[in-house]
PDB file of C-alpha atoms in Angstrom:
ATOM      1  CA  ARG A   1      -3.535 -19.965  16.573  1.00 73.00           C
ATOM      2  CA  LYS A   2      -7.345 -19.762  16.581  1.00 81.00           C
ATOM      3  CA  GLU A   3      -9.111 -22.549  18.528  1.00 91.00           C
ATOM      4  CA  VAL A   4     -11.371 -23.335  15.538  1.00 95.00           C
ATOM      5  CA  GLU A   5     -10.136 -22.473  12.014  1.00 95.00           C
ATOM      6  CA  GLN A   6     -12.068 -22.667   8.826  1.00 95.00           C
ATOM      7  CA  ASP A   7     -11.639 -21.230   5.303  1.00 91.00           C
ATOM      8  CA  PRO A   8     -13.778 -18.104   5.074  1.00 89.00           C
ATOM      9  CA  GLY A   9     -14.548 -18.554   1.373  1.00 89.00           C
ATOM     10  CA  PRO A  10     -16.680 -17.423  -0.338  1.00 94.00           C
ATOM     11  CA  PHE A  11     -17.449 -20.704  -2.068  1.00 95.00           C
ATOM     12  CA  ASN A  12     -19.351 -19.885  -5.261  1.00 97.00           C
ATOM     13  CA  VAL A  13     -20.933 -22.938  -6.654  1.00 97.00           C
ATOM     14  CA  PRO A  14     -23.660 -23.774  -9.273  1.00 97.00           C
ATOM     15  CA  GLU A  15     -26.940 -25.402  -8.325  1.00 98.00           C
ATOM     16  CA  GLY A  16     -26.464 -29.169  -8.081  1.00 98.00           C
ATOM     17  CA  ALA A  17     -22.894 -29.072  -7.168  1.00 98.00           C
ATOM     18  CA  THR A  18     -21.288 -30.856  -4.304  1.00 98.00           C
ATOM     19  CA  VAL A  19     -19.288 -28.689  -1.929  1.00 97.00           C
ATOM     20  CA  ALA A  20     -17.127 -29.568   1.071  1.00 96.00           C
ATOM     21  CA  PHE A  21     -16.190 -27.418   4.012  1.00 95.00           C
ATOM     22  CA  ASN A  22     -13.326 -28.282   6.399  1.00 94.00           C
ATOM     23  CA  CYS A  23     -12.431 -27.194   9.838  1.00 95.00           C
ATOM     24  CA  THR A  24      -9.687 -27.820  12.367  1.00 96.00           C
ATOM     25  CA  TYR A  25      -9.812 -27.447  16.114  1.00 95.00           C
ATOM     26  CA  SER A  26      -6.915 -27.089  18.546  1.00 93.00           C
ATOM     27  CA  ASN A  27      -8.379 -28.357  21.816  1.00 89.00           C
ATOM     28  CA  SER A  28      -7.924 -32.070  21.884  1.00 88.00           C
ATOM     29  CA  ALA A  29     -10.150 -32.382  24.967  1.00 86.00           C
ATOM     30  CA  SER A  30     -13.292 -31.025  22.990  1.00 88.00           C
ATOM     31  CA  GLN A  31     -16.073 -33.602  23.047  1.00 86.00           C
ATOM     32  CA  SER A  32     -18.832 -31.879  21.280  1.00 90.00           C
ATOM     33  CA  PHE A  33     -18.882 -30.565  17.672  1.00 94.00           C
ATOM     34  CA  PHE A  34     -21.542 -28.868  15.611  1.00 95.00           C
ATOM     35  CA  TRP A  35     -22.259 -27.153  12.319  1.00 97.00           C
ATOM     36  CA  TYR A  36     -24.463 -24.086  12.535  1.00 97.00           C
ATOM     37  CA  ARG A  37     -25.853 -22.210   9.571  1.00 98.00           C
ATOM     38  CA  GLN A  38     -26.448 -18.441   9.683  1.00 98.00           C
ATOM     39  CA  ASP A  39     -28.286 -16.554   7.083  1.00 97.00           C
ATOM     40  CA  CYS A  40     -27.528 -12.871   6.581  1.00 94.00           C
ATOM     41  CA  ARG A  41     -28.768 -10.705   9.514  1.00 91.00           C
ATOM     42  CA  LYS A  42     -30.365 -13.757  11.149  1.00 95.00           C
ATOM     43  CA  GLU A  43     -29.424 -15.905  14.081  1.00 96.00           C
ATOM     44  CA  PRO A  44     -27.256 -19.092  13.891  1.00 97.00           C
ATOM     45  CA  LYS A  45     -29.299 -22.216  13.647  1.00 96.00           C
ATOM     46  CA  LEU A  46     -28.089 -25.753  14.389  1.00 95.00           C
ATOM     47  CA  LEU A  47     -27.591 -27.609  11.091  1.00 96.00           C
ATOM     48  CA  MET A  48     -26.284 -30.833  12.658  1.00 95.00           C
ATOM     49  CA  SER A  49     -24.147 -32.256  15.480  1.00 92.00           C
ATOM     50  CA  VAL A  50     -20.984 -34.106  14.465  1.00 92.00           C
ATOM     51  CA  TYR A  51     -20.144 -37.586  15.742  1.00 82.00           C
ATOM     52  CA  SER A  52     -17.112 -39.739  15.455  1.00 82.00           C
ATOM     53  CA  SER A  53     -18.989 -42.233  13.386  1.00 84.00           C
ATOM     54  CA  GLY A  54     -20.078 -39.623  10.962  1.00 85.00           C
ATOM     55  CA  ASN A  55     -23.677 -38.679  10.435  1.00 91.00           C
ATOM     56  CA  GLU A  56     -25.928 -37.826   7.509  1.00 94.00           C
ATOM     57  CA  ASP A  57     -29.019 -35.742   7.261  1.00 94.00           C
ATOM     58  CA  GLY A  58     -30.517 -35.713   3.812  1.00 96.00           C
ATOM     59  CA  ARG A  59     -27.982 -33.950   1.524  1.00 98.00           C
ATOM     60  CA  PHE A  60     -25.658 -33.125   4.381  1.00 97.00           C
ATOM     61  CA  THR A  61     -22.915 -35.295   5.748  1.00 97.00           C
ATOM     62  CA  ALA A  62     -20.687 -34.396   8.683  1.00 96.00           C
ATOM     63  CA  GLN A  63     -17.505 -36.174   9.645  1.00 95.00           C
ATOM     64  CA  LEU A  64     -15.119 -35.911  12.621  1.00 94.00           C
ATOM     65  CA  ASN A  65     -11.516 -37.049  12.658  1.00 93.00           C
ATOM     66  CA  ARG A  66     -10.293 -36.856  16.246  1.00 92.00           C
ATOM     67  CA  ALA A  67      -6.764 -38.048  15.396  1.00 92.00           C
ATOM     68  CA  SER A  68      -6.305 -35.085  13.028  1.00 92.00           C
ATOM     69  CA  GLN A  69      -8.595 -32.743  14.839  1.00 93.00           C
ATOM     70  CA  TYR A  70     -10.540 -32.196  11.791  1.00 93.00           C
ATOM     71  CA  ILE A  71     -14.278 -31.719  10.979  1.00 95.00           C
ATOM     72  CA  SER A  72     -15.913 -31.660   7.553  1.00 96.00           C
ATOM     73  CA  LEU A  73     -19.350 -30.859   6.115  1.00 97.00           C
ATOM     74  CA  LEU A  74     -20.348 -32.203   2.710  1.00 97.00           C
ATOM     75  CA  ILE A  75     -23.362 -30.684   0.905  1.00 98.00           C
ATOM     76  CA  ARG A  76     -24.598 -32.711  -1.995  1.00 98.00           C
ATOM     77  CA  ASP A  77     -26.886 -31.338  -4.802  1.00 98.00           C
ATOM     78  CA  SER A  78     -26.657 -27.653  -3.696  1.00 98.00           C
ATOM     79  CA  LYS A  79     -29.774 -25.617  -3.724  1.00 98.00           C
ATOM     80  CA  LEU A  80     -30.099 -21.820  -3.948  1.00 98.00           C
ATOM     81  CA  SER A  81     -31.454 -21.857  -0.403  1.00 97.00           C
ATOM     82  CA  ASP A  82     -28.268 -23.301   0.890  1.00 98.00           C
ATOM     83  CA  SER A  83     -26.595 -20.013   0.424  1.00 98.00           C
ATOM     84  CA  ALA A  84     -25.497 -18.949   3.968  1.00 97.00           C
ATOM     85  CA  THR A  85     -22.520 -18.833   6.317  1.00 97.00           C
ATOM     86  CA  TYR A  86     -21.655 -22.175   7.796  1.00 98.00           C
ATOM     87  CA  LEU A  87     -20.109 -21.974  11.324  1.00 98.00           C
ATOM     88  CA  CYS A  88     -17.889 -24.736  12.586  1.00 97.00           C
ATOM     89  CA  VAL A  89     -18.273 -25.015  16.405  1.00 96.00           C
ATOM     90  CA  SER A  90     -16.518 -27.055  19.120  1.00 94.00           C
ATOM     91  CA  GLY A  91     -17.694 -27.435  22.681  1.00 89.00           C
ATOM     92  CA  GLY A  92     -15.236 -25.581  24.888  1.00 78.00           C
ATOM     93  CA  GLY A  93     -16.349 -27.086  28.180  1.00 75.00           C
ATOM     94  CA  TYR A  94     -18.324 -25.272  30.939  1.00 76.00           C
ATOM     95  CA  ASN A  95     -21.155 -24.968  28.390  1.00 82.00           C
ATOM     96  CA  LYS A  96     -19.086 -22.752  26.148  1.00 88.00           C
ATOM     97  CA  LEU A  97     -19.118 -23.001  22.370  1.00 92.00           C
ATOM     98  CA  ILE A  98     -16.086 -22.021  20.391  1.00 93.00           C
ATOM     99  CA  PHE A  99     -17.042 -20.700  16.931  1.00 96.00           C
ATOM    100  CA  GLY A 100     -14.986 -20.605  13.885  1.00 96.00           C
ATOM    101  CA  ALA A 101     -15.071 -17.516  11.674  1.00 95.00           C
ATOM    102  CA  GLY A 102     -17.564 -19.087   9.273  1.00 96.00           C
ATOM    103  CA  THR A 103     -17.463 -20.115   5.648  1.00 96.00           C
ATOM    104  CA  ARG A 104     -19.704 -18.285   3.257  1.00 96.00           C
ATOM    105  CA  LEU A 105     -21.433 -20.336   0.532  1.00 97.00           C
ATOM    106  CA  ALA A 106     -23.123 -18.695  -2.519  1.00 97.00           C
ATOM    107  CA  VAL A 107     -25.042 -21.089  -4.747  1.00 98.00           C
ATOM    108  CA  HIS A 108     -25.990 -19.593  -8.134  1.00 97.00           C
ATOM    109  CA  PRO A 109     -28.380 -20.660 -10.722  1.00 96.00           C
TER     110      PRO A 109
ATOM    111  CA  ASP B   1     -40.892 -26.012  20.992  1.00 56.00           C
ATOM    112  CA  THR B   2     -37.207 -25.011  20.350  1.00 64.00           C
ATOM    113  CA  GLU B   3     -37.916 -21.258  20.474  1.00 91.00           C
ATOM    114  CA  VAL B   4     -35.971 -18.543  22.159  1.00 97.00           C
ATOM    115  CA  THR B   5     -37.624 -15.079  21.871  1.00 97.00           C
ATOM    116  CA  GLN B   6     -35.966 -11.787  22.215  1.00 98.00           C
ATOM    117  CA  THR B   7     -37.310  -8.199  22.532  1.00 97.00           C
ATOM    118  CA  PRO B   8     -36.966  -5.671  21.113  1.00 97.00           C
ATOM    119  CA  LYS B   9     -35.855  -6.657  17.514  1.00 97.00           C
ATOM    120  CA  HIS B  10     -34.266  -3.337  16.916  1.00 97.00           C
ATOM    121  CA  LEU B  11     -33.027  -0.720  19.355  1.00 97.00           C
ATOM    122  CA  VAL B  12     -31.552   2.718  18.825  1.00 96.00           C
ATOM    123  CA  MET B  13     -30.100   4.462  21.789  1.00 94.00           C
ATOM    124  CA  GLY B  14     -27.999   7.422  22.707  1.00 92.00           C
ATOM    125  CA  MET B  15     -24.839   7.108  24.810  1.00 91.00           C
ATOM    126  CA  THR B  16     -26.572   8.509  27.905  1.00 90.00           C
ATOM    127  CA  ASN B  17     -29.599   6.237  27.708  1.00 91.00           C
ATOM    128  CA  LYS B  18     -30.439   3.194  29.899  1.00 95.00           C
ATOM    129  CA  LYS B  19     -32.229   0.322  28.076  1.00 96.00           C
ATOM    130  CA  SER B  20     -32.719  -3.435  28.572  1.00 98.00           C
ATOM    131  CA  LEU B  21     -32.733  -6.402  26.227  1.00 98.00           C
ATOM    132  CA  LYS B  22     -35.009  -9.306  27.084  1.00 98.00           C
ATOM    133  CA  CYS B  23     -34.858 -12.968  26.328  1.00 98.00           C
ATOM    134  CA  GLU B  24     -37.269 -15.835  27.168  1.00 98.00           C
ATOM    135  CA  GLN B  25     -37.261 -19.642  26.627  1.00 97.00           C
ATOM    136  CA  HIS B  26     -39.746 -22.321  27.712  1.00 91.00           C
ATOM    137  CA  MET B  27     -37.668 -25.358  26.899  1.00 94.00           C
ATOM    138  CA  GLY B  28     -36.654 -26.025  30.428  1.00 93.00           C
ATOM    139  CA  HIS B  29     -33.034 -25.189  29.741  1.00 94.00           C
ATOM    140  CA  ARG B  30     -30.975 -24.305  32.764  1.00 94.00           C
ATOM    141  CA  ALA B  31     -28.154 -22.491  30.893  1.00 94.00           C
ATOM    142  CA  MET B  32     -28.627 -19.158  29.206  1.00 96.00           C
ATOM    143  CA  TYR B  33     -26.182 -17.096  27.223  1.00 97.00           C
ATOM    144  CA  TRP B  34     -25.598 -13.609  25.881  1.00 98.00           C
ATOM    145  CA  TYR B  35     -23.527 -13.136  22.660  1.00 98.00           C
ATOM    146  CA  LYS B  36     -22.456 -10.086  20.771  1.00 98.00           C
ATOM    147  CA  GLN B  37     -22.058 -10.314  16.995  1.00 98.00           C
ATOM    148  CA  LYS B  38     -20.443  -7.831  14.697  1.00 97.00           C
ATOM    149  CA  ALA B  39     -20.870  -7.916  10.847  1.00 94.00           C
ATOM    150  CA  LYS B  40     -19.035 -10.721   9.137  1.00 92.00           C
ATOM    151  CA  LYS B  41     -17.779 -12.144  12.494  1.00 95.00           C
ATOM    152  CA  PRO B  42     -18.957 -15.148  14.503  1.00 95.00           C
ATOM    153  CA  PRO B  43     -20.846 -14.671  17.763  1.00 97.00           C
ATOM    154  CA  GLU B  44     -18.681 -13.642  20.663  1.00 96.00           C
ATOM    155  CA  LEU B  45     -19.654 -14.962  24.130  1.00 96.00           C
ATOM    156  CA  MET B  46     -20.320 -12.301  26.823  1.00 97.00           C
ATOM    157  CA  PHE B  47     -22.123 -14.068  29.746  1.00 97.00           C
ATOM    158  CA  VAL B  48     -23.216 -17.533  30.744  1.00 95.00           C
ATOM    159  CA  TYR B  49     -25.827 -18.293  33.364  1.00 96.00           C
ATOM    160  CA  SER B  50     -26.148 -21.842  34.848  1.00 93.00           C
ATOM    161  CA  TYR B  51     -29.062 -22.530  37.154  1.00 95.00           C
ATOM    162  CA  GLU B  52     -29.789 -18.849  37.318  1.00 96.00           C
ATOM    163  CA  LYS B  53     -26.309 -17.889  38.559  1.00 96.00           C
ATOM    164  CA  LEU B  54     -23.716 -16.111  36.609  1.00 96.00           C
ATOM    165  CA  SER B  55     -21.038 -18.666  35.750  1.00 93.00           C
ATOM    166  CA  ILE B  56     -19.012 -16.943  33.083  1.00 93.00           C
ATOM    167  CA  ASN B  57     -18.312 -13.251  32.421  1.00 96.00           C
ATOM    168  CA  GLU B  58     -15.943 -12.901  29.484  1.00 95.00           C
ATOM    169  CA  SER B  59     -14.358  -9.658  30.766  1.00 94.00           C
ATOM    170  CA  VAL B  60     -17.359  -7.658  29.604  1.00 97.00           C
ATOM    171  CA  PRO B  61     -17.369  -3.922  30.348  1.00 97.00           C
ATOM    172  CA  SER B  62     -19.617  -3.004  33.350  1.00 96.00           C
ATOM    173  CA  ARG B  63     -21.819  -0.945  31.117  1.00 97.00           C
ATOM    174  CA  PHE B  64     -23.390  -4.191  30.191  1.00 98.00           C
ATOM    175  CA  SER B  65     -25.177  -5.836  33.197  1.00 98.00           C
ATOM    176  CA  PRO B  66     -26.884  -9.208  32.934  1.00 98.00           C
ATOM    177  CA  GLU B  67     -29.737 -10.375  35.080  1.00 98.00           C
ATOM    178  CA  CYS B  68     -31.499 -13.815  35.333  1.00 97.00           C
ATOM    179  CA  PRO B  69     -34.732 -13.213  37.239  1.00 96.00           C
ATOM    180  CA  ASN B  70     -35.808 -16.967  36.797  1.00 94.00           C
ATOM    181  CA  SER B  71     -35.006 -20.032  34.797  1.00 92.00           C
ATOM    182  CA  SER B  72     -36.960 -18.796  31.710  1.00 96.00           C
ATOM    183  CA  LEU B  73     -35.839 -15.162  31.578  1.00 98.00           C
ATOM    184  CA  LEU B  74     -32.571 -13.365  30.845  1.00 98.00           C
ATOM    185  CA  ASN B  75     -32.059  -9.673  30.636  1.00 98.00           C
ATOM    186  CA  LEU B  76     -29.233  -7.447  29.529  1.00 98.00           C
ATOM    187  CA  HIS B  77     -29.212  -3.961  31.042  1.00 98.00           C
ATOM    188  CA  LEU B  78     -27.336  -1.361  28.976  1.00 97.00           C
ATOM    189  CA  HIS B  79     -26.071   1.943  30.275  1.00 95.00           C
ATOM    190  CA  ALA B  80     -23.571   4.586  28.896  1.00 94.00           C
ATOM    191  CA  LEU B  81     -22.827   2.526  25.851  1.00 95.00           C
ATOM    192  CA  GLN B  82     -20.336   3.593  23.077  1.00 96.00           C
ATOM    193  CA  PRO B  83     -20.932   3.581  19.318  1.00 96.00           C
ATOM    194  CA  GLU B  84     -18.646   0.596  19.016  1.00 97.00           C
ATOM    195  CA  ASP B  85     -21.108  -1.358  21.027  1.00 97.00           C
ATOM    196  CA  SER B  86     -23.452  -1.389  18.093  1.00 98.00           C
ATOM    197  CA  ALA B  87     -24.002  -4.982  17.087  1.00 97.00           C
ATOM    198  CA  LEU B  88     -26.500  -7.958  17.015  1.00 98.00           C
ATOM    199  CA  TYR B  89     -27.052  -9.203  20.494  1.00 98.00           C
ATOM    200  CA  LEU B  90     -28.013 -12.876  20.621  1.00 98.00           C
ATOM    201  CA  CYS B  91     -29.492 -14.776  23.466  1.00 98.00           C
ATOM    202  CA  ALA B  92     -29.186 -18.619  23.513  1.00 97.00           C
ATOM    203  CA  SER B  93     -30.211 -21.409  25.838  1.00 96.00           C
ATOM    204  CA  SER B  94     -29.197 -25.080  26.350  1.00 94.00           C
ATOM    205  CA  PRO B  95     -29.565 -27.977  28.658  1.00 92.00           C
ATOM    206  CA  ILE B  96     -26.575 -28.421  31.006  1.00 88.00           C
ATOM    207  CA  ARG B  97     -24.442 -31.557  30.580  1.00 79.00           C
ATOM    208  CA  THR B  98     -22.156 -33.039  33.093  1.00 73.00           C
ATOM    209  CA  SER B  99     -19.529 -33.547  30.345  1.00 72.00           C
ATOM    210  CA  GLY B 100     -19.261 -32.127  26.999  1.00 71.00           C
ATOM    211  CA  THR B 101     -21.279 -29.184  25.716  1.00 78.00           C
ATOM    212  CA  ASP B 102     -24.887 -29.393  24.484  1.00 84.00           C
ATOM    213  CA  THR B 103     -26.546 -27.712  21.526  1.00 91.00           C
ATOM    214  CA  GLN B 104     -27.414 -24.100  22.064  1.00 95.00           C
ATOM    215  CA  TYR B 105     -30.592 -22.615  20.544  1.00 96.00           C
ATOM    216  CA  PHE B 106     -30.423 -18.981  19.553  1.00 97.00           C
ATOM    217  CA  GLY B 107     -32.960 -16.264  19.627  1.00 97.00           C
ATOM    218  CA  PRO B 108     -33.508 -13.981  16.625  1.00 97.00           C
ATOM    219  CA  GLY B 109     -31.335 -11.253  18.286  1.00 97.00           C
ATOM    220  CA  THR B 110     -31.636  -7.563  18.984  1.00 98.00           C
ATOM    221  CA  ARG B 111     -29.973  -5.226  16.508  1.00 97.00           C
ATOM    222  CA  LEU B 112     -28.614  -2.406  18.616  1.00 97.00           C
ATOM    223  CA  THR B 113     -27.453   0.884  17.216  1.00 97.00           C
ATOM    224  CA  VAL B 114     -25.707   3.443  19.626  1.00 96.00           C
ATOM    225  CA  LEU B 115     -25.642   6.926  18.405  1.00 94.00           C
TER     226      LEU B 115
END
């Protein structure tokens, strides 16, 4: 079983749609969680950290459920510019990040 | 400034060549990383430096040799690479936490092609 699992997609959605990505992690000792965004042929960029209380940044909301070892990302009012791969990441200790395989999102007009 | 810079952006090398990739950050981060990324795959950790000392080597072949000359610089020396080593090489940096794992900031990468 992979340490971080996410649906690879692709998710094809129209502009303005709401889309949700889910991710599960296997290491119950993980303390840090992140969503990174990666555009084609570019580096991963931090989208947001994920906290137990949930956090929101504009159109993006991240949730963490420690009991179920589950992380989610909700994108509201999708824009064309949201098209990218979204990487679910858990902290593996010793300054290591454990990456999921990524979920591809394509937003169309 | 949350910038990590990498040079060169692109590199083409033969299997007998020796080349180096360079990475620099001025955020005061004391952890620096090298990752390898193949197309449609997530980044794969290669090396971690903490306080300028190699703390993690993820069983990387010896044809890849990392070096951390100071707290701002990280190099990756390449020698006798194979075509399957062609990939995007990403450098990252982060603060060091006593518990948990902090956000890593990635450079734009070097796209390496081995002929």
